[in-house]
PDB file of C-alpha atoms in Angstrom:
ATOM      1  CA  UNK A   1     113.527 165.159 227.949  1.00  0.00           C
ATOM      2  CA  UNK A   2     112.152 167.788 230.184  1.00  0.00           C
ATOM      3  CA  UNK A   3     112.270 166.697 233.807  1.00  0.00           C
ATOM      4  CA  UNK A   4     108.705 168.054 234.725  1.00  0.00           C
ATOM      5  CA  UNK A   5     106.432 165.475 233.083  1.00  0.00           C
ATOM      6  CA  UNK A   6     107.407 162.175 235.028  1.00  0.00           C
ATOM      7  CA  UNK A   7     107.758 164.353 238.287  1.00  0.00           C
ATOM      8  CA  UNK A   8     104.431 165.540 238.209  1.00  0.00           C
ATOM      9  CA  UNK A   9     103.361 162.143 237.358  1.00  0.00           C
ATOM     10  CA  UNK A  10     105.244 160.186 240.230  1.00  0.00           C
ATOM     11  CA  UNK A  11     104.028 162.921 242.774  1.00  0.00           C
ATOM     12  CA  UNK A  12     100.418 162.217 241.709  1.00  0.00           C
ATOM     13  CA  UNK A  13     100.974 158.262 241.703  1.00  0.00           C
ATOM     14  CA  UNK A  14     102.849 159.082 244.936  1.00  0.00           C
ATOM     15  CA  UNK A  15      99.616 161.094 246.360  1.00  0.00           C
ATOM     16  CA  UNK A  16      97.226 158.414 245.230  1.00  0.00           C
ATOM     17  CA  UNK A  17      99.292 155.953 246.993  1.00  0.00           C
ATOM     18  CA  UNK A  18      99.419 157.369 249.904  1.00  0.00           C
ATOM     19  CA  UNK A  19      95.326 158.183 250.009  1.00  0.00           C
ATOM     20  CA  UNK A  20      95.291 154.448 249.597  1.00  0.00           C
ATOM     21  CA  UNK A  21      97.292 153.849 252.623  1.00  0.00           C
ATOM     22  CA  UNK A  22      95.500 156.323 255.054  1.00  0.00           C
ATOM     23  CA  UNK A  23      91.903 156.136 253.407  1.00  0.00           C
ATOM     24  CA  UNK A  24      91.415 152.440 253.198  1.00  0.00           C
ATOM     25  CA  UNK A  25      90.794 149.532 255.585  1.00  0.00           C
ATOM     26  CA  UNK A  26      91.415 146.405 253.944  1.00  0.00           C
ATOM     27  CA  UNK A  27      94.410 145.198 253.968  1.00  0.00           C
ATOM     28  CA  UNK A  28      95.150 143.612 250.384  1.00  0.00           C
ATOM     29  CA  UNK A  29      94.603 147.203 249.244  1.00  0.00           C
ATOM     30  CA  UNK A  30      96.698 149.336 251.682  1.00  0.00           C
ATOM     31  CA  UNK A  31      99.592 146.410 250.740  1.00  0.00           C
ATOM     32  CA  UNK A  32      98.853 147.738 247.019  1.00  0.00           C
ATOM     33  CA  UNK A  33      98.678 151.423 247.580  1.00  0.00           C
ATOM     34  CA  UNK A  34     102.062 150.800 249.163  1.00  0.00           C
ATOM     35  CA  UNK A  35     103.399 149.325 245.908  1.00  0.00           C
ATOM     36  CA  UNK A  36     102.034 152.157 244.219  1.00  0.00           C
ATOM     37  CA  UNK A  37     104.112 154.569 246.448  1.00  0.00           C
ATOM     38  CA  UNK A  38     107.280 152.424 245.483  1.00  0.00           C
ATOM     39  CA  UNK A  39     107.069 152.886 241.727  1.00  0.00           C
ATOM     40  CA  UNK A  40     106.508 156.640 242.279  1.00  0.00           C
ATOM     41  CA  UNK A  41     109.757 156.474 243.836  1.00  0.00           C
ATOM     42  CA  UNK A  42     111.130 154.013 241.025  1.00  0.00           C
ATOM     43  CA  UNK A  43     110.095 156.186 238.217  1.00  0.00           C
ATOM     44  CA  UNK A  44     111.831 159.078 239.951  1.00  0.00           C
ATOM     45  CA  UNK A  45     114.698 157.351 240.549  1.00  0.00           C
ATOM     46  CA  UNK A  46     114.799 156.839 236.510  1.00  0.00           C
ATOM     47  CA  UNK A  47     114.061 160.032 235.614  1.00  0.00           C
ATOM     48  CA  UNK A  48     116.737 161.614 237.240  1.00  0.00           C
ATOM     49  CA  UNK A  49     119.158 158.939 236.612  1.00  0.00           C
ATOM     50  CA  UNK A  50     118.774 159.512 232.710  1.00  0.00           C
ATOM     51  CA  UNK A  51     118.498 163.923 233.012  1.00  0.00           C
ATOM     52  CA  UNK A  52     121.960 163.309 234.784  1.00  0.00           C
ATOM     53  CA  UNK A  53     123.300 161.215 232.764  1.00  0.00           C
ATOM     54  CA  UNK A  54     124.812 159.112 234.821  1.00  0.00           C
ATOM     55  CA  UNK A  55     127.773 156.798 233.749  1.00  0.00           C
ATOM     56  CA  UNK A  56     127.062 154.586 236.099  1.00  0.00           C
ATOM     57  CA  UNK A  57     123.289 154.404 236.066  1.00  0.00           C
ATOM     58  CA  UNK A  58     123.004 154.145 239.896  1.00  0.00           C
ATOM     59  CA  UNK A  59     119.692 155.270 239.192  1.00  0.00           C
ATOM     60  CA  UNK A  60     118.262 152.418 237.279  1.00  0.00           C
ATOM     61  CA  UNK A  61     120.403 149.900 239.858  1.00  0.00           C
ATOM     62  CA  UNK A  62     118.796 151.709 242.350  1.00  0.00           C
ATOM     63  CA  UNK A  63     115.392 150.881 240.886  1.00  0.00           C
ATOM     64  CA  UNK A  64     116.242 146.635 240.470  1.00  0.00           C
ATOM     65  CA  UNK A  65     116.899 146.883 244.427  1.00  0.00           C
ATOM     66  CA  UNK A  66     113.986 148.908 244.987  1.00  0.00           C
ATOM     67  CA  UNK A  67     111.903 146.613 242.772  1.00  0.00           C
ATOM     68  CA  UNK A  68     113.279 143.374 244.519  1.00  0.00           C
ATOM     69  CA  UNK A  69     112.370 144.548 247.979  1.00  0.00           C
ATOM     70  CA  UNK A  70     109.184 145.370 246.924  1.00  0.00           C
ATOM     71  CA  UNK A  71     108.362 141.870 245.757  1.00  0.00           C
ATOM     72  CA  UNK A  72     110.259 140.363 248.547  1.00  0.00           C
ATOM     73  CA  UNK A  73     107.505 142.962 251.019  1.00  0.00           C
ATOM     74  CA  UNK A  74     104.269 142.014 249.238  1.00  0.00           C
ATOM     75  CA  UNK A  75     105.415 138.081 248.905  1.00  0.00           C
ATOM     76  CA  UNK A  76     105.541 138.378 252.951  1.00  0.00           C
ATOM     77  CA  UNK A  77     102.628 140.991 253.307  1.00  0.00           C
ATOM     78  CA  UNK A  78     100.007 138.400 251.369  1.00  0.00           C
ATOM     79  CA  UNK A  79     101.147 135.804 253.667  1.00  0.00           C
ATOM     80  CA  UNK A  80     100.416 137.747 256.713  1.00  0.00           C
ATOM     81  CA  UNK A  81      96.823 138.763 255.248  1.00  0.00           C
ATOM     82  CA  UNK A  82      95.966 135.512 254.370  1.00  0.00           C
ATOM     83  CA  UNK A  83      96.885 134.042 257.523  1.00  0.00           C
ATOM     84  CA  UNK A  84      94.892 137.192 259.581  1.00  0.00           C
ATOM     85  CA  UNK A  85      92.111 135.934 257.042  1.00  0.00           C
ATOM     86  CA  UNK A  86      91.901 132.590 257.786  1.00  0.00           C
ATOM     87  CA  UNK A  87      91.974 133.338 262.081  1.00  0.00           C
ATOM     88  CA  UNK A  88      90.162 136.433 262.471  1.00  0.00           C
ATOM     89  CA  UNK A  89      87.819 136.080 259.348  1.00  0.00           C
ATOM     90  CA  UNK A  90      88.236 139.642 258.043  1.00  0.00           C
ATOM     91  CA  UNK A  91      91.043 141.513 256.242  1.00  0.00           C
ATOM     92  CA  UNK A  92      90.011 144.914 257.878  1.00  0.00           C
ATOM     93  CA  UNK A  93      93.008 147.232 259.499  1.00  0.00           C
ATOM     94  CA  UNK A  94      90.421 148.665 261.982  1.00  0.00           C
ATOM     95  CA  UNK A  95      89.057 145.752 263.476  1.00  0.00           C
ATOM     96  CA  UNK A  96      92.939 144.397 264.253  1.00  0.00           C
ATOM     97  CA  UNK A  97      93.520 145.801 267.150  1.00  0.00           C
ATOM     98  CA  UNK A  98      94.933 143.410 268.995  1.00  0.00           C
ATOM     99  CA  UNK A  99      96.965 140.366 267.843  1.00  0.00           C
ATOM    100  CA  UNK A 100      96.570 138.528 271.169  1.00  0.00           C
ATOM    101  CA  UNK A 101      94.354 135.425 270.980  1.00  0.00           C
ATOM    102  CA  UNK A 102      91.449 134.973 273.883  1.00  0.00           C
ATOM    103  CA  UNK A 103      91.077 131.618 275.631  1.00  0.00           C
ATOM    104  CA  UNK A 104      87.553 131.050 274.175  1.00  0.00           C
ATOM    105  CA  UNK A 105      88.038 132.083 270.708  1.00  0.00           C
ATOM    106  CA  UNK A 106      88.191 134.900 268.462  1.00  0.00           C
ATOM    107  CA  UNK A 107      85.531 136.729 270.630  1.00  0.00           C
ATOM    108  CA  UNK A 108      85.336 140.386 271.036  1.00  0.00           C
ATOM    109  CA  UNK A 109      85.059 141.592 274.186  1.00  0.00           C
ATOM    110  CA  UNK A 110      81.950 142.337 274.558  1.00  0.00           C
ATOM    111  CA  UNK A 111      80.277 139.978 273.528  1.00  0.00           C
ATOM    112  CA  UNK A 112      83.052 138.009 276.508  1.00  0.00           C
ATOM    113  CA  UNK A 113      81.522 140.307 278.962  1.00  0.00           C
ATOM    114  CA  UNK A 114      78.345 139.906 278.027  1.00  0.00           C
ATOM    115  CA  UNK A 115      78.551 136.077 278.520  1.00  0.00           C
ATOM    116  CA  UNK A 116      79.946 136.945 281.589  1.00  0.00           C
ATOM    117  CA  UNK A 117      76.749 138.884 282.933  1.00  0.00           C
ATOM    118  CA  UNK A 118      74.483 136.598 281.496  1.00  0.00           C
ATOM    119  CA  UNK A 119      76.472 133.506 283.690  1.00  0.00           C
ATOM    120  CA  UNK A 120      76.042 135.822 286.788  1.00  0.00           C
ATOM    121  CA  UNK A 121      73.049 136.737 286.465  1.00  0.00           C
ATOM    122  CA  UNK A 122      71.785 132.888 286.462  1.00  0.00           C
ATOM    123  CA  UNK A 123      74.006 131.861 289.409  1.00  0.00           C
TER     124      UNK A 123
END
């Protein structure tokens, strides 16, 4: 087996995955493009294993951990999403920029100051 093909072929999953992560703003899909990065790394981590040879086949245990913490990451991940979701009302990376809650809501804060000049300007 020549050791060219699935290298090329986990650098370009690798590459895609990591557009994903830098190019997108929802979260749900960054979470994926992240899993897509680990089985570029999985499917190297095979490859090499069975070009070696390896007696052991550290690279295929390798792979089971690899493929564990990965479902352990995106079990914990969803559950973060979700609950962003369900307080902020939006699942975009660029709008979460800050994880502190305001006393009157999920406001934004301008539209606090705003409120603010609008109750000084009628006292």
């Amino acid at each position: 087996m020549h050791l060219a093909y699935p290298a090329v072929l986990a650098a370009l999953l690798f590459s895609i995955g990591l557009y994903g992560v830098l190019a997108r703003r929802n979260a749900i899909l960054v979470l994926m493009s992240v899993e897509l990065m680990l089985n570029a790394v999985n499917l190297n981590l095979v490859a090499f294993d069975v070009w070696l040879r390896d007696k052991l086949h550290s690279g295929q245990a390798l792979t089971l951990f690899v493929i564990v913490i990965a479902a352990a990451e995106i079990g914990i991940g969803l559950a973060i999403v979700l609950l962003v979701y369900r307080n902020r009302g939006t699942a975009d990376v660029d709008k979460l920029t800050d994880l502190a809650e305001r006393p009157g809501g999920p406001e934004r804060e301008d539209q606090a100051e705003e409120a603010e000049k609008k109750a000084e300007a009628a006292a």
